[in-house]
């Protein structure tokens, strides 16, 4: 068995820097009150010795674990296949890494996983949680509340668990949908259909509401429910064409749905955009630029949504560490941040 050298200790760093152990502890744990010259000597000794703080001991001092749970209320097959989640996780990871925090990813494959996630959050392993892709009947908000974990949600809350000032980050889904329909109407399209997302999620419900804002006369035959997947887009597009063969435009609730719809339109011999114009939502470049034809869509900054979620949580944790115990996030109502959306024109419309 290979022998390893003993890990440098706090005492070794203190001896190298010529300061007390308490001074080293304050510098390592980010406390104030150490003269810069002494702090620099400590940092130099830490680097020379390769000292790595013991996280358990450090947590006892700082009351922080420097770890954040990211909870996606979706099965892993969806999270790892949908580029939306990849972009959102990239934004979260960048922000946490920039502040030397670890990301702990928790997925909910089924209802039995909720209890496991709730126990983990309540177990004191993380400083806070970022929770997204919730469905209206999801128990996660209640589990998070009972765990007492500071939390920022991705998406407008669609539930009422008795709390005020729930912090969330969302995009202007309703306004983006109106922009999509306005664009199609401006192209002279009159029979505009909508493929929704899962309507137990507020993003899909808001996009449907935006569609109806401008197409209040659209009958139920021009609206078909999807599920934010390309397969769901294919199924919905077939249903729409069977019911309304004369439709001349489709607003799809996301880019994956639009990609599925485009495949069916091609199979049915409909030219895009000559016969049917198509607009998606998200502007996920791996999808929108590679469809045939490239997809006109509503852009939301998915990565920035992730970064902002993490930033709001970390700021709230810092405020609590500095003595504000009234709220981990300390966000006055209204506590939602809604990012703008923009129309990106490509060949499909």
Coordinates of C-alpha atoms in Angstrom, one line a residue:
X1 CA 0.0 0.0 0.0
X2 CA 1.4 3.4 -0.9
X3 CA 2.0 5.7 2.0
X4 CA 0.8 9.3 1.7
X5 CA 2.3 12.3 3.3
X6 CA 0.3 13.7 6.3
X7 CA -2.0 16.6 5.4
X8 CA -0.7 20.0 6.5
X9 CA -2.4 21.3 9.7
X10 CA -3.6 24.6 10.8
X11 CA -0.7 24.7 13.3
X12 CA 1.8 24.1 10.5
X13 CA 0.4 27.0 8.6
X14 CA 0.6 29.2 11.7
X15 CA 4.2 28.2 12.3
X16 CA 5.1 28.9 8.6
X17 CA 3.4 32.3 8.7
X18 CA 4.7 33.3 12.1
X19 CA 1.2 34.0 13.5
X20 CA -1.2 32.4 15.9
X21 CA -3.5 29.5 15.1
X22 CA -6.5 31.8 15.7
X23 CA -5.2 34.2 13.1
X24 CA -4.9 31.5 10.6
X25 CA -8.4 30.3 11.4
X26 CA -9.9 33.7 10.9
X27 CA -8.1 34.2 7.5
X28 CA -9.0 30.7 6.2
X29 CA -12.7 31.1 7.2
X30 CA -13.0 34.6 5.7
X31 CA -13.5 36.4 8.9
X32 CA -12.7 40.1 9.2
X33 CA -10.3 41.9 11.7
X34 CA -6.9 40.6 10.4
X35 CA -4.4 43.2 9.1
X36 CA -3.8 42.7 5.4
X37 CA -0.1 42.1 5.9
X38 CA -0.7 39.2 8.3
X39 CA -3.5 37.9 6.1
X40 CA -1.2 37.9 3.1
X41 CA 1.5 35.9 5.1
X42 CA -1.2 33.3 6.0
X43 CA -2.4 33.0 2.4
X44 CA 1.2 32.5 1.2
X45 CA 1.8 29.8 3.8
X46 CA -1.4 28.1 2.8
X47 CA -0.3 28.0 -0.8
X48 CA 3.3 26.9 0.0
X49 CA 2.1 24.0 2.3
X50 CA -0.9 23.0 0.1
X51 CA -3.2 23.4 3.1
X52 CA -6.8 22.4 2.5
X53 CA -9.3 23.4 5.3
X54 CA -11.3 20.6 6.9
X55 CA -14.8 21.3 5.7
X56 CA -16.5 19.8 8.8
X57 CA -14.4 22.0 11.1
X58 CA -14.8 25.0 8.9
X59 CA -18.6 24.6 8.9
X60 CA -18.6 24.7 12.7
X61 CA -17.0 28.1 12.6
X62 CA -18.8 29.7 9.6
X63 CA -22.1 27.9 9.9
X64 CA -21.8 27.4 6.1
X65 CA -21.3 24.2 4.1
X66 CA -20.5 26.1 0.8
X67 CA -22.8 23.6 -0.9
X68 CA -26.2 24.3 -2.7
X69 CA -28.8 21.7 -3.7
X70 CA -30.2 22.0 -7.2
X71 CA -33.5 20.2 -7.3
X72 CA -35.0 19.4 -10.7
X73 CA -38.6 18.1 -10.4
X74 CA -38.1 15.8 -13.4
X75 CA -36.8 12.3 -14.1
X76 CA -33.1 12.0 -15.1
X77 CA -34.1 10.8 -18.6
X78 CA -35.7 14.3 -19.2
X79 CA -33.0 16.4 -17.4
X80 CA -30.1 14.9 -19.4
X81 CA -31.9 14.8 -22.7
X82 CA -33.4 18.3 -22.8
X83 CA -30.9 21.1 -23.6
X84 CA -33.0 23.6 -21.6
X85 CA -31.8 21.9 -18.4
X86 CA -28.2 21.8 -19.6
X87 CA -28.3 25.6 -20.2
X88 CA -29.9 26.3 -16.8
X89 CA -27.5 24.1 -14.9
X90 CA -24.6 25.7 -16.7
X91 CA -25.6 29.1 -15.5
X92 CA -26.1 27.8 -11.9
X93 CA -22.8 26.0 -11.9
X94 CA -20.9 29.1 -13.2
X95 CA -22.3 31.3 -10.5
X96 CA -21.7 28.8 -7.7
X97 CA -18.2 28.0 -8.9
X98 CA -17.3 31.7 -9.0
X99 CA -18.2 31.8 -5.3
X100 CA -16.4 28.6 -4.4
X101 CA -19.7 26.7 -3.7
X102 CA -20.4 23.1 -4.6
X103 CA -23.5 22.0 -6.7
X104 CA -25.4 19.0 -5.4
X105 CA -27.8 17.8 -8.0
X106 CA -31.0 16.1 -6.8
X107 CA -33.5 14.6 -9.2
X108 CA -37.0 13.2 -8.6
X109 CA -37.6 10.2 -10.7
X110 CA -41.0 9.5 -9.1
X111 CA -43.1 10.3 -6.0
X112 CA -41.0 8.0 -3.8
X113 CA -38.0 10.3 -4.4
X114 CA -39.7 13.3 -2.7
X115 CA -39.2 11.9 0.8
X116 CA -35.6 11.2 0.1
X117 CA -35.0 14.8 -1.2
X118 CA -36.9 16.2 1.8
X119 CA -34.7 14.2 4.2
X120 CA -31.6 15.4 2.5
X121 CA -32.5 19.0 2.6
X122 CA -33.5 18.8 6.3
X123 CA -30.3 17.0 7.2
X124 CA -28.1 20.1 7.2
X125 CA -26.0 19.1 4.2
X126 CA -26.4 22.3 2.2
X127 CA -26.8 26.0 2.8
X128 CA -29.8 26.4 0.4
X129 CA -31.7 25.1 -2.5
X130 CA -32.5 26.0 -6.1
X131 CA -35.7 24.3 -7.2
X132 CA -37.1 24.3 -10.8
X133 CA -39.5 22.6 -13.2
X134 CA -42.2 22.3 -10.6
X135 CA -45.7 21.0 -11.4
X136 CA -48.8 22.4 -9.7
X137 CA -49.4 19.3 -7.5
X138 CA -45.7 18.9 -6.6
X139 CA -45.0 18.4 -2.9
X140 CA -41.5 19.9 -3.1
X141 CA -42.4 23.4 -2.0
X142 CA -43.9 22.0 1.1
X143 CA -41.0 19.8 1.8
X144 CA -38.6 22.7 1.3
X145 CA -40.6 24.8 3.7
X146 CA -40.6 22.1 6.4
X147 CA -36.9 21.6 5.9
X148 CA -36.3 25.3 6.6
X149 CA -33.8 25.6 3.8
X150 CA -33.4 29.0 2.1
X151 CA -34.7 28.5 -1.5
X152 CA -35.0 30.3 -4.8
X153 CA -37.4 28.8 -7.3
X154 CA -37.1 28.7 -11.1
X155 CA -40.4 29.8 -12.6
X156 CA -43.4 31.7 -11.3
X157 CA -44.9 29.9 -8.3
X158 CA -48.2 28.3 -9.1
X159 CA -49.0 27.1 -5.6
X160 CA -50.1 28.6 -2.3
X161 CA -48.3 27.2 0.7
X162 CA -49.0 30.1 3.0
X163 CA -45.7 31.9 2.5
X164 CA -45.2 35.5 1.5
X165 CA -42.2 36.8 -0.5
X166 CA -41.3 33.5 -2.3
X167 CA -38.2 34.3 -4.3
X168 CA -38.3 33.1 -7.9
X169 CA -36.7 33.9 -11.4
X170 CA -38.8 33.6 -14.5
X171 CA -39.1 34.8 -18.1
X172 CA -41.9 36.8 -19.6
X173 CA -43.7 33.8 -20.9
X174 CA -47.0 35.5 -21.6
X175 CA -45.4 38.5 -23.3
X176 CA -43.2 36.2 -25.4
X177 CA -46.2 34.3 -26.5
X178 CA -48.0 37.5 -27.5
X179 CA -44.9 38.5 -29.6
X180 CA -45.0 35.1 -31.4
X181 CA -48.6 35.4 -32.3
X182 CA -48.3 39.1 -33.3
X183 CA -45.4 38.1 -35.6
X184 CA -47.5 35.3 -37.2
X185 CA -50.5 37.7 -37.6
X186 CA -48.2 40.3 -39.2
X187 CA -47.3 37.7 -41.8
X188 CA -50.9 37.4 -42.8
X189 CA -51.6 34.1 -41.1
X190 CA -55.2 33.7 -40.0
X191 CA -55.6 30.1 -38.8
X192 CA -53.0 30.0 -36.1
X193 CA -52.7 26.9 -33.9
X194 CA -51.0 26.5 -30.6
X195 CA -49.3 23.4 -29.2
X196 CA -49.1 23.9 -25.4
X197 CA -46.6 22.6 -22.9
X198 CA -47.8 20.6 -19.8
X199 CA -50.4 22.9 -18.4
X200 CA -49.6 21.9 -14.8
X201 CA -46.5 24.1 -15.2
X202 CA -46.9 27.9 -15.0
X203 CA -44.6 28.5 -18.0
X204 CA -46.9 26.5 -20.3
X205 CA -50.0 28.0 -18.8
X206 CA -48.6 31.6 -19.2
X207 CA -47.7 30.9 -22.9
X208 CA -51.2 29.6 -23.5
X209 CA -52.7 32.7 -21.9
X210 CA -50.5 34.9 -24.1
X211 CA -51.7 33.0 -27.2
X212 CA -55.3 33.6 -26.1
X213 CA -54.7 37.3 -25.4
X214 CA -54.4 37.8 -29.2
X215 CA -56.4 34.8 -30.5
X216 CA -59.4 34.8 -28.2
X217 CA -61.4 33.6 -31.2
X218 CA -59.3 30.5 -31.6
X219 CA -61.5 27.5 -31.1
X220 CA -60.5 24.4 -29.1
X221 CA -59.7 22.7 -32.4
X222 CA -56.7 25.0 -32.9
X223 CA -55.2 24.2 -29.5
X224 CA -53.5 20.9 -28.7
X225 CA -51.8 19.9 -25.5
X226 CA -48.1 18.9 -25.7
X227 CA -45.5 18.1 -23.1
X228 CA -42.4 20.1 -24.0
X229 CA -40.8 17.2 -25.9
X230 CA -40.3 16.6 -29.6
X231 CA -42.4 13.4 -29.5
X232 CA -45.2 15.4 -27.9
X233 CA -44.9 18.0 -30.7
X234 CA -45.2 15.3 -33.3
X235 CA -48.3 13.8 -31.8
X236 CA -49.9 17.2 -31.3
X237 CA -49.2 18.3 -34.9
X238 CA -50.8 15.2 -36.3
X239 CA -53.9 15.8 -34.2
X240 CA -54.1 19.4 -35.4
X241 CA -53.7 18.6 -39.1
X242 CA -56.4 15.9 -38.8
X243 CA -58.8 18.4 -37.2
X244 CA -57.8 21.6 -39.0
X245 CA -56.1 20.7 -42.3
X246 CA -56.3 24.4 -43.4
X247 CA -54.2 25.8 -40.6
X248 CA -51.5 28.1 -41.8
X249 CA -49.3 28.7 -38.7
X250 CA -48.3 27.1 -35.5
X251 CA -47.0 28.6 -32.3
X252 CA -45.2 25.8 -30.3
X253 CA -44.7 26.2 -26.6
X254 CA -41.0 25.3 -26.9
X255 CA -38.3 24.6 -29.5
X256 CA -38.4 20.8 -29.0
X257 CA -42.1 20.8 -29.6
X258 CA -41.6 22.9 -32.7
X259 CA -38.9 20.5 -34.0
X260 CA -41.4 17.6 -33.7
X261 CA -44.1 19.7 -35.4
X262 CA -41.7 20.5 -38.3
X263 CA -41.0 16.8 -38.9
X264 CA -44.7 16.0 -39.2
X265 CA -45.4 18.9 -41.5
X266 CA -42.7 17.7 -43.8
X267 CA -44.1 14.1 -43.6
X268 CA -47.5 15.5 -44.6
X269 CA -46.1 17.5 -47.5
X270 CA -46.6 20.9 -46.0
X271 CA -44.0 23.5 -47.0
X272 CA -42.6 25.6 -44.2
X273 CA -43.1 28.6 -44.2
X274 CA -45.0 28.7 -47.5
X275 CA -47.9 26.6 -46.4
X276 CA -47.5 26.7 -42.6
X277 CA -45.3 29.1 -40.6
X278 CA -43.9 27.8 -37.3
X279 CA -42.6 29.7 -34.2
X280 CA -41.1 28.1 -31.1
X281 CA -40.1 29.3 -27.7
X282 CA -36.7 29.2 -25.9
X283 CA -34.1 29.8 -28.7
X284 CA -32.1 26.8 -27.7
X285 CA -29.4 27.0 -30.4
X286 CA -28.7 23.2 -30.6
X287 CA -32.3 22.9 -31.6
X288 CA -33.4 26.1 -33.2
X289 CA -30.5 26.5 -35.7
X290 CA -30.5 22.8 -36.7
X291 CA -34.2 22.3 -37.6
X292 CA -35.2 22.2 -41.2
X293 CA -35.8 25.1 -41.8
X294 CA -34.1 27.0 -39.0
X295 CA -36.6 28.0 -36.4
X296 CA -38.1 31.4 -35.7
X297 CA -38.5 31.4 -31.9
X298 CA -38.9 33.5 -28.8
X299 CA -35.6 33.8 -27.0
X300 CA -35.3 33.6 -23.2
X301 CA -31.9 33.8 -21.6
X302 CA -31.9 30.3 -19.9
X303 CA -28.3 30.4 -18.7
X304 CA -28.8 33.8 -17.2
X305 CA -31.9 32.6 -15.4
X306 CA -29.7 29.9 -13.7
X307 CA -27.0 32.4 -12.8
X308 CA -29.5 34.8 -11.3
X309 CA -31.2 32.1 -9.3
X310 CA -27.8 31.2 -7.7
X311 CA -26.9 34.8 -7.3
X312 CA -30.1 35.7 -5.4
X313 CA -29.6 32.7 -3.1
X314 CA -26.0 33.4 -2.3
X315 CA -26.7 37.1 -1.6
X316 CA -29.5 36.1 0.8
X317 CA -27.1 33.6 2.6
X318 CA -24.5 36.3 2.9
X319 CA -27.0 38.7 4.5
X320 CA -28.0 36.1 7.0
X321 CA -24.3 35.4 7.8
X322 CA -23.9 39.1 8.4
X323 CA -26.6 39.2 11.0
X324 CA -29.9 39.5 9.2
X325 CA -31.8 36.6 10.6
X326 CA -35.3 37.8 9.5
X327 CA -35.1 36.0 6.2
X328 CA -32.5 33.9 4.5
X329 CA -33.2 35.7 1.2
X330 CA -34.6 38.9 2.8
X331 CA -36.6 39.7 -0.3
X332 CA -39.5 42.1 0.1
X333 CA -42.7 41.3 -1.9
X334 CA -42.9 41.2 -4.8
X335 CA -39.9 38.9 -4.9
X336 CA -40.1 37.6 -8.4
X337 CA -37.6 38.6 -11.1
X338 CA -39.0 38.3 -14.6
X339 CA -36.5 38.4 -17.5
X340 CA -37.5 39.8 -20.9
X341 CA -38.0 37.7 -24.0
X342 CA -37.3 38.7 -27.6
X343 CA -38.3 37.4 -31.1
X344 CA -35.5 35.8 -33.1
X345 CA -36.5 35.5 -36.8
X346 CA -35.3 32.6 -38.9
X347 CA -36.6 30.8 -42.0
X348 CA -39.6 28.9 -40.4
X349 CA -41.6 32.1 -40.1

